[in-house]
PDB file of C-alpha atoms and ligand atoms in Angstrom:
ATOM      1  CA  UNK T   1     -41.424  12.392  25.123  1.00  0.00           C
ATOM      2  CA  UNK T   2     -43.466   9.244  25.545  1.00  0.00           C
ATOM      3  CA  UNK T   3     -44.773   8.174  28.906  1.00  0.00           C
ATOM      4  CA  UNK T   4     -43.813   4.540  28.483  1.00  0.00           C
ATOM      5  CA  UNK T   5     -41.128   4.885  25.854  1.00  0.00           C
ATOM      6  CA  UNK T   6     -37.807   6.586  26.271  1.00  0.00           C
ATOM      7  CA  UNK T   7     -37.380   8.659  23.169  1.00  0.00           C
ATOM      8  CA  UNK T   8     -34.182  10.406  24.200  1.00  0.00           C
ATOM      9  CA  UNK T   9     -31.355   7.959  23.595  1.00  0.00           C
ATOM     10  CA  UNK T  10     -28.407  10.021  22.466  1.00  0.00           C
ATOM     11  CA  UNK T  11     -26.845  13.374  23.239  1.00  0.00           C
ATOM     12  CA  UNK T  12     -28.136  14.493  19.874  1.00  0.00           C
ATOM     13  CA  UNK T  13     -31.698  13.499  20.850  1.00  0.00           C
ATOM     14  CA  UNK T  14     -31.307  15.475  24.057  1.00  0.00           C
ATOM     15  CA  UNK T  15     -30.040  18.501  22.121  1.00  0.00           C
ATOM     16  CA  UNK T  16     -33.045  18.329  19.797  1.00  0.00           C
ATOM     17  CA  UNK T  17     -35.437  17.927  22.723  1.00  0.00           C
ATOM     18  CA  UNK T  18     -34.007  20.999  24.399  1.00  0.00           C
ATOM     19  CA  UNK T  19     -34.285  22.940  21.133  1.00  0.00           C
ATOM     20  CA  UNK T  20     -37.968  21.976  20.970  1.00  0.00           C
ATOM     21  CA  UNK T  21     -38.426  23.054  24.600  1.00  0.00           C
ATOM     22  CA  UNK T  22     -36.894  26.506  24.121  1.00  0.00           C
ATOM     23  CA  UNK T  23     -38.764  26.887  20.804  1.00  0.00           C
ATOM     24  CA  UNK T  24     -42.009  26.472  22.747  1.00  0.00           C
ATOM     25  CA  UNK T  25     -40.777  28.880  25.434  1.00  0.00           C
ATOM     26  CA  UNK T  26     -39.878  31.594  22.905  1.00  0.00           C
ATOM     27  CA  UNK T  27     -43.279  31.284  21.264  1.00  0.00           C
ATOM     28  CA  UNK T  28     -45.009  31.644  24.632  1.00  0.00           C
ATOM     29  CA  UNK T  29     -42.905  34.735  25.344  1.00  0.00           C
ATOM     30  CA  UNK T  30     -43.940  36.280  22.010  1.00  0.00           C
ATOM     31  CA  UNK T  31     -47.497  36.063  23.364  1.00  0.00           C
ATOM     32  CA  UNK T  32     -46.646  37.209  26.909  1.00  0.00           C
ATOM     33  CA  UNK T  33     -44.425  40.245  26.188  1.00  0.00           C
ATOM     34  CA  UNK T  34     -47.126  42.474  24.625  1.00  0.00           C
ATOM     35  CA  UNK T  35     -49.268  41.903  27.726  1.00  0.00           C
ATOM     36  CA  UNK T  36     -46.358  42.840  29.980  1.00  0.00           C
ATOM     37  CA  UNK T  37     -45.707  45.967  27.899  1.00  0.00           C
ATOM     38  CA  UNK T  38     -49.348  46.902  28.254  1.00  0.00           C
ATOM     39  CA  UNK T  39     -49.229  46.554  32.031  1.00  0.00           C
ATOM     40  CA  UNK T  40     -45.978  48.527  32.424  1.00  0.00           C
ATOM     41  CA  UNK T  41     -46.339  52.028  33.810  1.00  0.00           C
ATOM     42  CA  UNK T  42     -42.793  53.285  33.286  1.00  0.00           C
ATOM     43  CA  UNK T  43     -42.255  54.248  29.651  1.00  0.00           C
ATOM     44  CA  UNK T  44     -38.700  52.920  29.458  1.00  0.00           C
ATOM     45  CA  UNK T  45     -39.884  49.591  30.813  1.00  0.00           C
ATOM     46  CA  UNK T  46     -42.750  49.509  28.321  1.00  0.00           C
ATOM     47  CA  UNK T  47     -40.379  50.264  25.438  1.00  0.00           C
ATOM     48  CA  UNK T  48     -37.961  47.680  26.811  1.00  0.00           C
ATOM     49  CA  UNK T  49     -40.630  44.975  26.689  1.00  0.00           C
ATOM     50  CA  UNK T  50     -41.638  45.973  23.159  1.00  0.00           C
ATOM     51  CA  UNK T  51     -38.012  46.001  22.040  1.00  0.00           C
ATOM     52  CA  UNK T  52     -37.453  42.569  23.510  1.00  0.00           C
ATOM     53  CA  UNK T  53     -40.639  41.348  21.832  1.00  0.00           C
ATOM     54  CA  UNK T  54     -39.035  42.110  18.467  1.00  0.00           C
ATOM     55  CA  UNK T  55     -35.828  40.354  19.556  1.00  0.00           C
ATOM     56  CA  UNK T  56     -37.862  37.383  20.769  1.00  0.00           C
ATOM     57  CA  UNK T  57     -39.519  37.032  17.359  1.00  0.00           C
ATOM     58  CA  UNK T  58     -35.966  36.874  16.011  1.00  0.00           C
ATOM     59  CA  UNK T  59     -35.141  34.148  18.551  1.00  0.00           C
ATOM     60  CA  UNK T  60     -37.989  32.048  17.149  1.00  0.00           C
ATOM     61  CA  UNK T  61     -36.612  32.546  13.629  1.00  0.00           C
ATOM     62  CA  UNK T  62     -33.074  31.679  14.731  1.00  0.00           C
ATOM     63  CA  UNK T  63     -34.307  28.444  16.302  1.00  0.00           C
ATOM     64  CA  UNK T  64     -36.071  27.555  13.055  1.00  0.00           C
ATOM     65  CA  UNK T  65     -32.726  28.182  11.359  1.00  0.00           C
ATOM     66  CA  UNK T  66     -30.946  25.837  13.804  1.00  0.00           C
ATOM     67  CA  UNK T  67     -33.589  23.117  13.274  1.00  0.00           C
ATOM     68  CA  UNK T  68     -33.033  23.468   9.547  1.00  0.00           C
ATOM     69  CA  UNK T  69     -29.241  23.381   9.885  1.00  0.00           C
ATOM     70  CA  UNK T  70     -29.675  20.228  11.923  1.00  0.00           C
ATOM     71  CA  UNK T  71     -31.827  18.684   9.186  1.00  0.00           C
ATOM     72  CA  UNK T  72     -35.066  18.456  11.150  1.00  0.00           C
ATOM     73  CA  UNK T  73     -38.429  20.199  11.016  1.00  0.00           C
ATOM     74  CA  UNK T  74     -39.089  22.805  13.733  1.00  0.00           C
ATOM     75  CA  UNK T  75     -41.293  21.382  16.452  1.00  0.00           C
ATOM     76  CA  UNK T  76     -42.307  22.683  19.874  1.00  0.00           C
ATOM     77  CA  UNK T  77     -42.726  20.529  22.959  1.00  0.00           C
ATOM     78  CA  UNK T  78     -44.505  21.912  26.004  1.00  0.00           C
ATOM     79  CA  UNK T  79     -42.127  23.513  28.460  1.00  0.00           C
ATOM     80  CA  UNK T  80     -43.790  23.433  31.896  1.00  0.00           C
ATOM     81  CA  UNK T  81     -41.052  25.663  33.327  1.00  0.00           C
ATOM     82  CA  UNK T  82     -41.829  28.686  31.149  1.00  0.00           C
ATOM     83  CA  UNK T  83     -45.570  28.085  31.525  1.00  0.00           C
ATOM     84  CA  UNK T  84     -45.043  28.247  35.289  1.00  0.00           C
ATOM     85  CA  UNK T  85     -42.996  31.440  35.099  1.00  0.00           C
ATOM     86  CA  UNK T  86     -45.614  33.141  32.896  1.00  0.00           C
ATOM     87  CA  UNK T  87     -48.485  31.869  35.037  1.00  0.00           C
ATOM     88  CA  UNK T  88     -46.832  33.158  38.185  1.00  0.00           C
ATOM     89  CA  UNK T  89     -46.192  36.522  36.513  1.00  0.00           C
ATOM     90  CA  UNK T  90     -49.901  36.781  35.629  1.00  0.00           C
ATOM     91  CA  UNK T  91     -50.918  35.862  39.150  1.00  0.00           C
ATOM     92  CA  UNK T  92     -48.585  38.264  40.948  1.00  0.00           C
ATOM     93  CA  UNK T  93     -49.112  41.217  38.612  1.00  0.00           C
ATOM     94  CA  UNK T  94     -52.862  40.643  38.844  1.00  0.00           C
ATOM     95  CA  UNK T  95     -52.653  41.090  42.592  1.00  0.00           C
ATOM     96  CA  UNK T  96     -50.688  44.369  42.553  1.00  0.00           C
ATOM     97  CA  UNK T  97     -52.800  47.505  42.956  1.00  0.00           C
ATOM     98  CA  UNK T  98     -50.091  50.192  42.934  1.00  0.00           C
ATOM     99  CA  UNK T  99     -48.759  51.061  39.437  1.00  0.00           C
ATOM    100  CA  UNK T 100     -45.177  51.555  40.552  1.00  0.00           C
ATOM    101  CA  UNK T 101     -45.119  48.367  42.578  1.00  0.00           C
ATOM    102  CA  UNK T 102     -46.544  46.676  39.500  1.00  0.00           C
ATOM    103  CA  UNK T 103     -43.477  47.766  37.480  1.00  0.00           C
ATOM    104  CA  UNK T 104     -41.189  46.183  40.080  1.00  0.00           C
ATOM    105  CA  UNK T 105     -43.253  42.988  39.895  1.00  0.00           C
ATOM    106  CA  UNK T 106     -43.071  42.988  36.087  1.00  0.00           C
ATOM    107  CA  UNK T 107     -39.266  43.321  36.147  1.00  0.00           C
ATOM    108  CA  UNK T 108     -39.077  40.500  38.654  1.00  0.00           C
ATOM    109  CA  UNK T 109     -41.180  38.263  36.403  1.00  0.00           C
ATOM    110  CA  UNK T 110     -39.306  39.252  33.234  1.00  0.00           C
ATOM    111  CA  UNK T 111     -35.950  38.480  34.812  1.00  0.00           C
ATOM    112  CA  UNK T 112     -37.155  35.026  35.807  1.00  0.00           C
ATOM    113  CA  UNK T 113     -37.956  34.390  32.130  1.00  0.00           C
ATOM    114  CA  UNK T 114     -34.611  35.806  30.958  1.00  0.00           C
ATOM    115  CA  UNK T 115     -32.681  33.687  33.443  1.00  0.00           C
ATOM    116  CA  UNK T 116     -34.555  30.610  32.257  1.00  0.00           C
ATOM    117  CA  UNK T 117     -33.592  31.421  28.681  1.00  0.00           C
ATOM    118  CA  UNK T 118     -29.986  32.121  29.651  1.00  0.00           C
ATOM    119  CA  UNK T 119     -29.602  28.735  31.329  1.00  0.00           C
ATOM    120  CA  UNK T 120     -31.152  26.895  28.368  1.00  0.00           C
ATOM    121  CA  UNK T 121     -29.197  28.719  25.668  1.00  0.00           C
ATOM    122  CA  UNK T 122     -25.986  28.396  27.682  1.00  0.00           C
ATOM    123  CA  UNK T 123     -26.416  24.620  27.717  1.00  0.00           C
ATOM    124  CA  UNK T 124     -27.461  24.476  24.070  1.00  0.00           C
ATOM    125  CA  UNK T 125     -24.341  26.380  22.977  1.00  0.00           C
ATOM    126  CA  UNK T 126     -22.120  24.019  24.966  1.00  0.00           C
ATOM    127  CA  UNK T 127     -23.868  20.914  23.645  1.00  0.00           C
ATOM    128  CA  UNK T 128     -23.840  22.143  20.038  1.00  0.00           C
ATOM    129  CA  UNK T 129     -20.061  22.580  20.258  1.00  0.00           C
ATOM    130  CA  UNK T 130     -19.650  19.157  21.859  1.00  0.00           C
ATOM    131  CA  UNK T 131     -21.702  17.634  19.022  1.00  0.00           C
ATOM    132  CA  UNK T 132     -19.376  19.257  16.522  1.00  0.00           C
ATOM    133  CA  UNK T 133     -21.977  21.813  15.456  1.00  0.00           C
ATOM    134  CA  UNK T 134     -20.113  25.083  15.808  1.00  0.00           C
ATOM    135  CA  UNK T 135     -22.422  26.522  13.154  1.00  0.00           C
ATOM    136  CA  UNK T 136     -25.476  25.912  15.362  1.00  0.00           C
ATOM    137  CA  UNK T 137     -23.573  27.109  18.432  1.00  0.00           C
ATOM    138  CA  UNK T 138     -22.799  30.435  16.749  1.00  0.00           C
ATOM    139  CA  UNK T 139     -26.488  31.101  15.990  1.00  0.00           C
ATOM    140  CA  UNK T 140     -27.561  30.127  19.514  1.00  0.00           C
ATOM    141  CA  UNK T 141     -24.816  32.305  21.000  1.00  0.00           C
ATOM    142  CA  UNK T 142     -26.303  35.395  19.314  1.00  0.00           C
ATOM    143  CA  UNK T 143     -29.585  34.827  21.143  1.00  0.00           C
ATOM    144  CA  UNK T 144     -27.785  34.055  24.411  1.00  0.00           C
ATOM    145  CA  UNK T 145     -26.002  37.419  24.159  1.00  0.00           C
ATOM    146  CA  UNK T 146     -29.319  39.231  23.625  1.00  0.00           C
ATOM    147  CA  UNK T 147     -30.919  37.508  26.623  1.00  0.00           C
ATOM    148  CA  UNK T 148     -27.976  38.480  28.819  1.00  0.00           C
ATOM    149  CA  UNK T 149     -28.127  42.089  27.603  1.00  0.00           C
ATOM    150  CA  UNK T 150     -31.868  42.191  28.298  1.00  0.00           C
ATOM    151  CA  UNK T 151     -31.352  40.853  31.803  1.00  0.00           C
ATOM    152  CA  UNK T 152     -28.741  43.558  32.480  1.00  0.00           C
ATOM    153  CA  UNK T 153     -31.026  46.245  31.099  1.00  0.00           C
ATOM    154  CA  UNK T 154     -33.823  45.093  33.418  1.00  0.00           C
ATOM    155  CA  UNK T 155     -31.475  45.253  36.404  1.00  0.00           C
ATOM    156  CA  UNK T 156     -30.459  48.780  35.407  1.00  0.00           C
ATOM    157  CA  UNK T 157     -34.077  49.869  35.071  1.00  0.00           C
ATOM    158  CA  UNK T 158     -34.904  48.414  38.474  1.00  0.00           C
ATOM    159  CA  UNK T 159     -31.905  49.958  40.194  1.00  0.00           C
ATOM    160  CA  UNK T 160     -32.117  53.304  38.426  1.00  0.00           C
ATOM    161  CA  UNK T 161     -35.470  54.213  39.869  1.00  0.00           C
ATOM    162  CA  UNK T 162     -38.293  51.748  39.472  1.00  0.00           C
ATOM    163  CA  UNK T 163     -37.556  49.981  42.763  1.00  0.00           C
ATOM    164  CA  UNK T 164     -37.141  53.307  44.507  1.00  0.00           C
ATOM    165  CA  UNK T 165     -40.493  54.578  43.205  1.00  0.00           C
ATOM    166  CA  UNK T 166     -42.100  51.270  44.113  1.00  0.00           C
ATOM    167  CA  UNK T 167     -40.781  51.478  47.662  1.00  0.00           C
ATOM    168  CA  UNK T 168     -41.765  55.104  48.269  1.00  0.00           C
TER     169      UNK T 168
HETATM  170 FE1   FE D   1     -35.572  34.674  23.851  1.00  0.00          FE
HETATM  171 FE1   FE D   2     -35.689  36.797  26.392  1.00  0.00          FE
END
């Protein structure tokens, strides 16, 4: 987006911009997830991060597919929101001394990222349908479902013991 020009004129432009934003976010998460897995103490949490890393690589590929379906080249634009979430995660987890408390902090950070993705993909699915692109919507919906499942899994991990261990 230009500083003095307004590049987003149509709903379609806005859709493409948001695709470029989430494309950047997914790529940043591909870099962040291995670090989170490395920091995780609980084995299920570690495996969860690694499993979602593989899914996230698939999210990048799906977005490239949507760009292609839409007839444009994949391009990423900086997403300050995800940069902020990842930066905050690094800061907080860097401050935690106790391993079990660290796991709780990692879940907290990961869920912030998942919720960001859920809001973006939710909008993208709705917009794709509105623009008459049910084909794009279907691809984006697959990723949305995986993000929601990941968020649920993180809640289960937190509630099934990690929070308890962190608090004891
Ligand atoms: Fe994702
Ligand atoms: Fe995700």
